[in-house]
Amino acid sequence: AYLLNIDGQRFLTLGKRRFECDFTDIKFDSYSDSEEVLTPWVQTQTVRYRYGIPCISSTEERKEVKESGATAAKIATRLKVREKVLQVLSDEGDMSISQLKKHVKGKGAIVAEVIDELLEQQLVSEFSGARNARMIHVINPRPHRSG
């Protein structure tokens, strides 16, 4: 059996087995609570504890939890890249896409996709620069923050 932690959800799944069973996965719904207890020296103390309630699960449910976590991580990454692109354009001014990719950490393909989304949403505009470079201009720059 394998105990898996997928995005905070805990699963117990059976690996290789030599018997037939009604289910192969158990999901543990995790809870925490506390209670006041009396210590041997007659003082009250708060004791915190965590417990899990098992329920029958499936491989499909485990995959869905994993995929939803991956989707949330992708969205978070894209939002960070978007924020960084807008910040760099506001702080530095107009830039080519290759210059932006140097300022914004991450995969160049994601940066390019985010720029295309910003163009679609009309938050940035595009014009031709020197040697027909694709230059990007932020439409409503943010005010510069002081020190």
Tab-separated table of N, CA and C in Angstrom:
chain	number	residue	atom	x	y	z
A	1	ALA	N	0.859	-1.187	0.000
A	1	ALA	CA	0.000	0.000	0.000
A	1	ALA	C	0.893	1.233	0.000
A	2	TYR	N	0.411	2.306	-0.599
A	2	TYR	CA	1.153	3.550	-0.683
A	2	TYR	C	0.313	4.675	-0.100
A	3	LEU	N	0.930	5.497	0.733
A	3	LEU	CA	0.265	6.672	1.284
A	3	LEU	C	0.718	7.863	0.450
A	4	LEU	N	-0.233	8.567	-0.183
A	4	LEU	CA	0.066	9.681	-1.074
A	4	LEU	C	-0.520	10.968	-0.517
A	5	ASN	N	0.208	12.062	-0.686
A	5	ASN	CA	-0.287	13.380	-0.325
A	5	ASN	C	-0.324	14.197	-1.606
A	6	ILE	N	-1.525	14.442	-2.114
A	6	ILE	CA	-1.699	15.182	-3.365
A	6	ILE	C	-2.460	16.453	-3.055
A	7	ASP	N	-1.745	17.580	-3.092
A	7	ASP	CA	-2.330	18.898	-2.811
A	7	ASP	C	-3.116	18.915	-1.508
A	8	GLY	N	-2.537	18.352	-0.462
A	8	GLY	CA	-3.172	18.380	0.853
A	8	GLY	C	-4.193	17.280	1.076
A	9	GLN	N	-4.540	16.551	0.054
A	9	GLN	CA	-5.455	15.407	0.190
A	9	GLN	C	-4.611	14.153	0.378
A	10	ARG	N	-4.974	13.321	1.332
A	10	ARG	CA	-4.221	12.097	1.594
A	10	ARG	C	-4.994	10.893	1.087
A	11	PHE	N	-4.268	10.030	0.368
A	11	PHE	CA	-4.851	8.818	-0.189
A	11	PHE	C	-4.010	7.626	0.227
A	12	LEU	N	-4.674	6.514	0.480
A	12	LEU	CA	-4.005	5.237	0.688
A	12	LEU	C	-4.440	4.372	-0.479
A	13	THR	N	-3.477	3.937	-1.279
A	13	THR	CA	-3.817	3.161	-2.471
A	13	THR	C	-3.054	1.848	-2.457
A	14	LEU	N	-3.702	0.806	-2.936
A	14	LEU	CA	-3.075	-0.505	-2.985
A	14	LEU	C	-2.243	-0.621	-4.254
A	15	GLY	N	-1.049	-1.159	-4.112
A	15	GLY	CA	-0.198	-1.431	-5.261
A	15	GLY	C	-0.488	-2.825	-5.769
A	16	LYS	N	0.559	-3.591	-5.976
A	16	LYS	CA	0.422	-4.961	-6.457
A	16	LYS	C	-0.292	-5.808	-5.405
A	17	ARG	N	-1.234	-6.613	-5.860
A	17	ARG	CA	-1.981	-7.465	-4.927
A	17	ARG	C	-2.350	-8.773	-5.622
A	18	ARG	N	-2.567	-9.792	-4.823
A	18	ARG	CA	-2.902	-11.114	-5.359
A	18	ARG	C	-4.316	-11.521	-4.947
A	19	PHE	N	-5.175	-10.524	-4.862
A	19	PHE	CA	-6.559	-10.816	-4.496
A	19	PHE	C	-7.465	-9.763	-5.132
A	20	GLU	N	-8.712	-10.110	-5.281
A	20	GLU	CA	-9.707	-9.178	-5.806
A	20	GLU	C	-10.274	-8.368	-4.644
A	21	CYS	N	-10.533	-7.088	-4.885
A	21	CYS	CA	-11.100	-6.262	-3.822
A	21	CYS	C	-12.148	-5.320	-4.416
A	22	ASP	N	-13.021	-4.824	-3.559
A	22	ASP	CA	-14.095	-3.946	-4.009
A	22	ASP	C	-13.592	-2.552	-4.353
A	23	PHE	N	-12.522	-2.124	-3.718
A	23	PHE	CA	-11.940	-0.805	-4.003
A	23	PHE	C	-10.448	-0.855	-3.721
A	24	THR	N	-9.707	0.039	-4.342
A	24	THR	CA	-8.249	0.044	-4.172
A	24	THR	C	-7.722	1.344	-3.575
A	25	ASP	N	-8.594	2.331	-3.429
A	25	ASP	CA	-8.159	3.622	-2.914
A	25	ASP	C	-9.032	4.064	-1.747
A	26	ILE	N	-8.382	4.657	-0.749
A	26	ILE	CA	-9.093	5.262	0.381
A	26	ILE	C	-8.607	6.705	0.491
A	27	LYS	N	-9.551	7.621	0.601
A	27	LYS	CA	-9.210	9.029	0.807
A	27	LYS	C	-9.460	9.364	2.268
A	28	PHE	N	-8.546	10.118	2.851
A	28	PHE	CA	-8.710	10.542	4.240
A	28	PHE	C	-9.048	12.024	4.259
A	29	ASP	N	-10.266	12.341	4.689
A	29	ASP	CA	-10.631	13.744	4.888
A	29	ASP	C	-10.026	14.173	6.214
A	30	SER	N	-9.208	15.207	6.173
A	30	SER	CA	-8.431	15.616	7.338
A	30	SER	C	-9.131	16.757	8.078
A	31	TYR	N	-9.155	16.642	9.384
A	31	TYR	CA	-9.773	17.658	10.241
A	31	TYR	C	-8.851	17.951	11.415
A	32	SER	N	-9.028	19.104	12.020
A	32	SER	CA	-8.285	19.402	13.256
A	32	SER	C	-9.257	19.983	14.261
A	33	ASP	N	-8.922	19.813	15.521
A	33	ASP	CA	-9.786	20.296	16.590
A	33	ASP	C	-8.919	20.503	17.823
A	34	SER	N	-9.512	20.990	18.868
A	34	SER	CA	-8.800	21.151	20.134
A	34	SER	C	-9.793	20.991	21.275
A	35	GLU	N	-9.249	20.717	22.426
A	35	GLU	CA	-10.092	20.638	23.611
A	35	GLU	C	-9.268	21.013	24.839
A	36	GLU	N	-9.956	21.468	25.845
A	36	GLU	CA	-9.316	21.830	27.109
A	36	GLU	C	-9.226	20.577	27.972
A	37	VAL	N	-8.054	20.327	28.509
A	37	VAL	CA	-7.862	19.174	29.388
A	37	VAL	C	-7.236	19.648	30.695
A	38	LEU	N	-7.414	18.860	31.694
A	38	LEU	CA	-6.839	19.163	33.007
A	38	LEU	C	-5.526	18.397	33.144
A	39	THR	N	-4.463	19.102	33.439
A	39	THR	CA	-3.151	18.481	33.586
A	39	THR	C	-3.033	17.844	34.974
A	40	PRO	N	-2.045	16.968	35.188
A	40	PRO	CA	-1.850	16.359	36.515
A	40	PRO	C	-1.562	17.398	37.599
A	41	TRP	N	-1.061	18.570	37.237
A	41	TRP	CA	-0.782	19.615	38.233
A	41	TRP	C	-1.932	20.611	38.324
A	42	VAL	N	-3.122	20.175	37.920
A	42	VAL	CA	-4.403	20.858	38.082
A	42	VAL	C	-4.430	22.231	37.386
A	43	GLN	N	-3.993	22.258	36.173
A	43	GLN	CA	-4.128	23.445	35.328
A	43	GLN	C	-4.803	23.008	34.032
A	44	THR	N	-5.517	23.938	33.404
A	44	THR	CA	-6.117	23.597	32.116
A	44	THR	C	-5.113	23.892	31.008
A	45	GLN	N	-5.188	23.073	29.990
A	45	GLN	CA	-4.281	23.191	28.860
A	45	GLN	C	-5.064	22.850	27.594
A	46	THR	N	-4.804	23.591	26.524
A	46	THR	CA	-5.453	23.307	25.250
A	46	THR	C	-4.625	22.286	24.491
A	47	VAL	N	-5.257	21.202	24.108
A	47	VAL	CA	-4.594	20.158	23.331
A	47	VAL	C	-5.201	20.179	21.926
A	48	ARG	N	-4.340	20.342	20.950
A	48	ARG	CA	-4.776	20.334	19.550
A	48	ARG	C	-4.479	18.964	18.960
A	49	TYR	N	-5.352	18.513	18.068
A	49	TYR	CA	-5.128	17.229	17.431
A	49	TYR	C	-5.705	17.247	16.029
A	50	ARG	N	-5.183	16.408	15.189
A	50	ARG	CA	-5.630	16.244	13.806
A	50	ARG	C	-6.056	14.797	13.635
A	51	TYR	N	-7.116	14.599	12.882
A	51	TYR	CA	-7.581	13.237	12.625
A	51	TYR	C	-8.122	13.144	11.207
A	52	GLY	N	-8.159	11.950	10.682
A	52	GLY	CA	-8.660	11.723	9.339
A	52	GLY	C	-9.805	10.738	9.354
A	53	ILE	N	-10.773	10.997	8.505
A	53	ILE	CA	-11.906	10.083	8.366
A	53	ILE	C	-11.773	9.404	7.004
A	54	PRO	N	-11.614	8.085	7.000
A	54	PRO	CA	-11.429	7.401	5.717
A	54	PRO	C	-12.757	7.239	4.968
A	55	CYS	N	-12.656	7.319	3.641
A	55	CYS	CA	-13.817	7.030	2.795
A	55	CYS	C	-13.311	6.402	1.495
A	56	ILE	N	-14.137	5.624	0.894
A	56	ILE	CA	-13.761	4.939	-0.336
A	56	ILE	C	-13.536	5.977	-1.428
A	57	SER	N	-12.473	5.787	-2.176
A	57	SER	CA	-12.120	6.705	-3.253
A	57	SER	C	-11.853	5.885	-4.516
A	58	SER	N	-11.310	6.550	-5.517
A	58	SER	CA	-10.990	5.855	-6.757
A	58	SER	C	-9.754	6.481	-7.384
A	59	THR	N	-9.181	5.764	-8.307
A	59	THR	CA	-8.026	6.277	-9.031
A	59	THR	C	-8.407	7.545	-9.795
A	60	GLU	N	-9.624	7.570	-10.336
A	60	GLU	CA	-10.089	8.735	-11.085
A	60	GLU	C	-10.155	9.968	-10.184
A	61	GLU	N	-10.667	9.812	-8.970
A	61	GLU	CA	-10.745	10.941	-8.040
A	61	GLU	C	-9.345	11.450	-7.697
A	62	ARG	N	-8.416	10.525	-7.503
A	62	ARG	CA	-7.036	10.896	-7.200
A	62	ARG	C	-6.439	11.693	-8.361
A	63	LYS	N	-6.708	11.253	-9.596
A	63	LYS	CA	-6.204	11.957	-10.785
A	63	LYS	C	-6.834	13.348	-10.902
A	64	GLU	N	-8.132	13.452	-10.585
A	64	GLU	CA	-8.812	14.753	-10.645
A	64	GLU	C	-8.205	15.740	-9.648
A	65	VAL	N	-7.913	15.266	-8.442
A	65	VAL	CA	-7.299	16.124	-7.425
A	65	VAL	C	-5.934	16.599	-7.914
A	66	LYS	N	-5.171	15.687	-8.500
A	66	LYS	CA	-3.841	16.024	-9.001
A	66	LYS	C	-3.940	17.034	-10.146
A	67	GLU	N	-4.879	16.825	-11.081
A	67	GLU	CA	-5.039	17.723	-12.223
A	67	GLU	C	-5.521	19.102	-11.786
A	68	SER	N	-6.438	19.151	-10.817
A	68	SER	CA	-6.932	20.459	-10.362
A	68	SER	C	-5.827	21.235	-9.666
A	69	GLY	N	-4.959	20.540	-8.941
A	69	GLY	CA	-3.816	21.200	-8.314
A	69	GLY	C	-2.842	21.723	-9.347
A	70	ALA	N	-2.619	20.934	-10.407
A	70	ALA	CA	-1.711	21.361	-11.476
A	70	ALA	C	-2.297	22.560	-12.212
A	71	THR	N	-3.612	22.561	-12.431
A	71	THR	CA	-4.261	23.679	-13.092
A	71	THR	C	-4.149	24.942	-12.252
A	72	ALA	N	-4.357	24.825	-10.963
A	72	ALA	CA	-4.237	25.987	-10.077
A	72	ALA	C	-2.809	26.521	-10.077
A	73	ALA	N	-1.832	25.633	-10.115
A	73	ALA	CA	-0.428	26.067	-10.147
A	73	ALA	C	-0.111	26.789	-11.450
A	74	LYS	N	-0.654	26.300	-12.573
A	74	LYS	CA	-0.428	26.962	-13.867
A	74	LYS	C	-1.034	28.357	-13.869
A	75	ILE	N	-2.236	28.479	-13.321
A	75	ILE	CA	-2.897	29.786	-13.268
A	75	ILE	C	-2.095	30.743	-12.413
A	76	ALA	N	-1.611	30.271	-11.277
A	76	ALA	CA	-0.809	31.124	-10.390
A	76	ALA	C	0.469	31.583	-11.078
A	77	THR	N	1.106	30.676	-11.810
A	77	THR	CA	2.338	31.023	-12.536
A	77	THR	C	2.058	32.092	-13.582
A	78	ARG	N	0.974	31.905	-14.338
A	78	ARG	CA	0.634	32.877	-15.386
A	78	ARG	C	0.311	34.245	-14.778
A	79	LEU	N	-0.364	34.258	-13.628
A	79	LEU	CA	-0.675	35.532	-12.978
A	79	LEU	C	0.593	36.240	-12.513
A	80	LYS	N	1.563	35.485	-12.005
A	80	LYS	CA	2.839	36.083	-11.590
A	80	LYS	C	3.579	36.660	-12.784
A	81	VAL	N	3.589	35.909	-13.903
A	81	VAL	CA	4.260	36.387	-15.109
A	81	VAL	C	3.560	37.641	-15.625
A	82	ARG	N	2.245	37.625	-15.620
A	82	ARG	CA	1.475	38.790	-16.078
A	82	ARG	C	1.806	40.021	-15.240
A	83	GLU	N	1.829	39.849	-13.921
A	83	GLU	CA	2.140	40.953	-13.009
A	83	GLU	C	3.543	41.490	-13.268
A	84	LYS	N	4.484	40.590	-13.482
A	84	LYS	CA	5.878	40.989	-13.721
A	84	LYS	C	6.022	41.729	-15.049
A	85	VAL	N	5.343	41.248	-16.092
A	85	VAL	CA	5.396	41.917	-17.405
A	85	VAL	C	4.882	43.342	-17.279
A	86	LEU	N	3.719	43.507	-16.637
A	86	LEU	CA	3.149	44.845	-16.485
A	86	LEU	C	4.051	45.742	-15.627
A	87	GLN	N	4.656	45.167	-14.599
A	87	GLN	CA	5.557	45.935	-13.734
A	87	GLN	C	6.788	46.397	-14.507
A	88	VAL	N	7.400	45.499	-15.271
A	88	VAL	CA	8.601	45.846	-16.036
A	88	VAL	C	8.280	46.919	-17.064
A	89	LEU	N	7.165	46.767	-17.777
A	89	LEU	CA	6.787	47.765	-18.782
A	89	LEU	C	6.505	49.112	-18.138
A	90	SER	N	5.872	49.114	-16.974
A	90	SER	CA	5.578	50.367	-16.278
A	90	SER	C	6.859	51.035	-15.787
A	91	ASP	N	7.786	50.232	-15.278
A	91	ASP	CA	9.021	50.785	-14.718
A	91	ASP	C	10.037	51.167	-15.787
A	92	GLU	N	10.187	50.323	-16.805
A	92	GLU	CA	11.257	50.498	-17.801
A	92	GLU	C	10.797	51.185	-19.080
A	93	GLY	N	9.509	51.182	-19.361
A	93	GLY	CA	9.017	51.771	-20.615
A	93	GLY	C	8.904	50.717	-21.703
A	94	ASP	N	8.781	51.182	-22.943
A	94	ASP	CA	8.582	50.283	-24.079
A	94	ASP	C	9.755	49.325	-24.232
A	95	MET	N	9.428	48.094	-24.577
A	95	MET	CA	10.455	47.052	-24.748
A	95	MET	C	10.053	46.103	-25.848
A	96	SER	N	11.062	45.466	-26.429
A	96	SER	CA	10.781	44.391	-27.378
A	96	SER	C	10.444	43.133	-26.579
A	97	ILE	N	9.847	42.182	-27.259
A	97	ILE	CA	9.477	40.938	-26.583
A	97	ILE	C	10.727	40.221	-26.075
A	98	SER	N	11.805	40.230	-26.846
A	98	SER	CA	13.031	39.552	-26.395
A	98	SER	C	13.609	40.243	-25.164
A	99	GLN	N	13.519	41.573	-25.093
A	99	GLN	CA	13.972	42.282	-23.890
A	99	GLN	C	13.110	41.918	-22.693
A	100	LEU	N	11.795	41.842	-22.913
A	100	LEU	CA	10.879	41.474	-21.833
A	100	LEU	C	11.194	40.082	-21.301
A	101	LYS	N	11.471	39.154	-22.199
A	101	LYS	CA	11.776	37.782	-21.785
A	101	LYS	C	13.024	37.741	-20.910
A	102	LYS	N	13.972	38.661	-21.148
A	102	LYS	CA	15.181	38.714	-20.327
A	102	LYS	C	14.866	39.251	-18.926
A	103	HIS	N	13.907	40.173	-18.821
A	103	HIS	CA	13.548	40.774	-17.527
A	103	HIS	C	12.622	39.890	-16.705
A	104	VAL	N	11.793	39.112	-17.396
A	104	VAL	CA	10.789	38.288	-16.712
A	104	VAL	C	11.290	36.857	-16.662
A	105	LYS	N	11.467	36.341	-15.461
A	105	LYS	CA	11.955	34.971	-15.303
A	105	LYS	C	10.847	33.990	-15.672
A	106	GLY	N	11.249	32.851	-16.180
A	106	GLY	CA	10.273	31.826	-16.532
A	106	GLY	C	10.433	31.424	-17.984
A	107	LYS	N	9.576	30.542	-18.423
A	107	LYS	CA	9.637	30.054	-19.788
A	107	LYS	C	9.248	31.151	-20.762
A	108	GLY	N	10.036	31.284	-21.800
A	108	GLY	CA	9.767	32.303	-22.813
A	108	GLY	C	8.417	32.128	-23.478
A	109	ALA	N	7.994	30.865	-23.657
A	109	ALA	CA	6.702	30.603	-24.293
A	109	ALA	C	5.560	31.143	-23.440
A	110	ILE	N	5.664	30.988	-22.117
A	110	ILE	CA	4.614	31.504	-21.231
A	110	ILE	C	4.592	33.027	-21.269
A	111	VAL	N	5.776	33.645	-21.287
A	111	VAL	CA	5.852	35.109	-21.372
A	111	VAL	C	5.188	35.577	-22.658
A	112	ALA	N	5.481	34.916	-23.780
A	112	ALA	CA	4.883	35.288	-25.069
A	112	ALA	C	3.362	35.122	-25.040
A	113	GLU	N	2.875	34.038	-24.436
A	113	GLU	CA	1.427	33.820	-24.342
A	113	GLU	C	0.769	34.896	-23.487
A	114	VAL	N	1.416	35.256	-22.382
A	114	VAL	CA	0.868	36.297	-21.509
A	114	VAL	C	0.824	37.632	-22.252
A	115	ILE	N	1.865	37.931	-23.025
A	115	ILE	CA	1.875	39.181	-23.799
A	115	ILE	C	0.727	39.181	-24.804
A	116	ASP	N	0.511	38.046	-25.475
A	116	ASP	CA	-0.614	37.947	-26.421
A	116	ASP	C	-1.946	38.171	-25.718
A	117	GLU	N	-2.097	37.626	-24.511
A	117	GLU	CA	-3.336	37.839	-23.734
A	117	GLU	C	-3.503	39.313	-23.378
A	118	LEU	N	-2.407	39.960	-22.977
A	118	LEU	CA	-2.466	41.382	-22.626
A	118	LEU	C	-2.802	42.227	-23.848
A	119	LEU	N	-2.306	41.844	-25.028
A	119	LEU	CA	-2.657	42.540	-26.268
A	119	LEU	C	-4.147	42.380	-26.571
A	120	GLU	N	-4.650	41.144	-26.391
A	120	GLU	CA	-6.073	40.858	-26.610
A	120	GLU	C	-6.958	41.682	-25.685
A	121	GLN	N	-6.521	41.819	-24.440
A	121	GLN	CA	-7.295	42.559	-23.436
A	121	GLN	C	-7.060	44.065	-23.524
A	122	GLN	N	-6.240	44.472	-24.475
A	122	GLN	CA	-5.925	45.873	-24.728
A	122	GLN	C	-5.329	46.572	-23.507
A	123	LEU	N	-4.517	45.838	-22.748
A	123	LEU	CA	-3.782	46.424	-21.636
A	123	LEU	C	-2.410	46.892	-22.093
A	124	VAL	N	-1.930	46.318	-23.207
A	124	VAL	CA	-0.694	46.758	-23.843
A	124	VAL	C	-0.955	46.892	-25.338
A	125	SER	N	-0.095	47.646	-25.997
A	125	SER	CA	-0.202	47.766	-27.454
A	125	SER	C	1.134	47.381	-28.066
A	126	GLU	N	1.101	47.125	-29.361
A	126	GLU	CA	2.288	46.661	-30.070
A	126	GLU	C	2.590	47.615	-31.211
A	127	PHE	N	3.873	47.872	-31.442
A	127	PHE	CA	4.296	48.671	-32.580
A	127	PHE	C	5.637	48.145	-33.064
A	128	SER	N	6.022	48.538	-34.266
A	128	SER	CA	7.297	48.088	-34.831
A	128	SER	C	8.405	49.024	-34.396
A	129	GLY	N	9.481	48.430	-33.932
A	129	GLY	CA	10.650	49.191	-33.508
A	129	GLY	C	11.757	49.071	-34.537
A	130	ALA	N	12.973	49.311	-34.094
A	130	ALA	CA	14.128	49.205	-34.974
A	130	ALA	C	14.235	47.781	-35.525
A	131	ARG	N	14.562	47.663	-36.799
A	131	ARG	CA	14.685	46.364	-37.477
A	131	ARG	C	13.421	45.525	-37.349
A	132	ASN	N	12.276	46.176	-37.353
A	132	ASN	CA	10.954	45.530	-37.274
A	132	ASN	C	10.760	44.675	-36.028
A	133	ALA	N	11.423	45.028	-34.947
A	133	ALA	CA	11.229	44.310	-33.684
A	133	ALA	C	9.831	44.607	-33.156
A	134	ARG	N	9.187	43.577	-32.582
A	134	ARG	CA	7.863	43.771	-31.970
A	134	ARG	C	8.065	44.476	-30.641
A	135	MET	N	7.671	45.719	-30.580
A	135	MET	CA	7.797	46.509	-29.356
A	135	MET	C	6.463	46.501	-28.624
A	136	ILE	N	6.519	46.453	-27.303
A	136	ILE	CA	5.322	46.419	-26.469
A	136	ILE	C	5.286	47.684	-25.627
A	137	HIS	N	4.110	48.268	-25.560
A	137	HIS	CA	3.895	49.502	-24.796
A	137	HIS	C	2.712	49.275	-23.861
A	138	VAL	N	2.876	49.590	-22.577
A	138	VAL	CA	1.769	49.464	-21.630
A	138	VAL	C	0.859	50.665	-21.814
A	139	ILE	N	-0.450	50.422	-21.882
A	139	ILE	CA	-1.396	51.500	-22.180
A	139	ILE	C	-1.617	52.404	-20.980
A	140	ASN	N	-1.862	51.837	-19.822
A	140	ASN	CA	-2.035	52.631	-18.600
A	140	ASN	C	-0.949	52.269	-17.613
A	141	PRO	N	0.207	52.943	-17.690
A	141	PRO	CA	1.292	52.562	-16.771
A	141	PRO	C	0.910	52.851	-15.336
A	142	ARG	N	1.460	52.034	-14.459
A	142	ARG	CA	1.225	52.223	-13.032
A	142	ARG	C	2.110	53.354	-12.534
A	143	PRO	N	1.681	54.043	-11.508
A	143	PRO	CA	2.568	55.067	-10.950
A	143	PRO	C	3.792	54.406	-10.320
A	144	HIS	N	4.948	55.065	-10.480
A	144	HIS	CA	6.188	54.534	-9.895
A	144	HIS	C	6.124	54.621	-8.378
A	145	ARG	N	6.606	53.558	-7.743
A	145	ARG	CA	6.666	53.557	-6.278
A	145	ARG	C	7.965	54.201	-5.854
A	146	SER	N	7.880	55.011	-4.844
A	146	SER	CA	9.116	55.625	-4.344
A	146	SER	C	9.661	54.780	-3.209
A	147	GLY	N	11.011	54.638	-3.207
A	147	GLY	CA	11.833	53.941	-2.273
A	147	GLY	C	11.225	53.171	-1.244
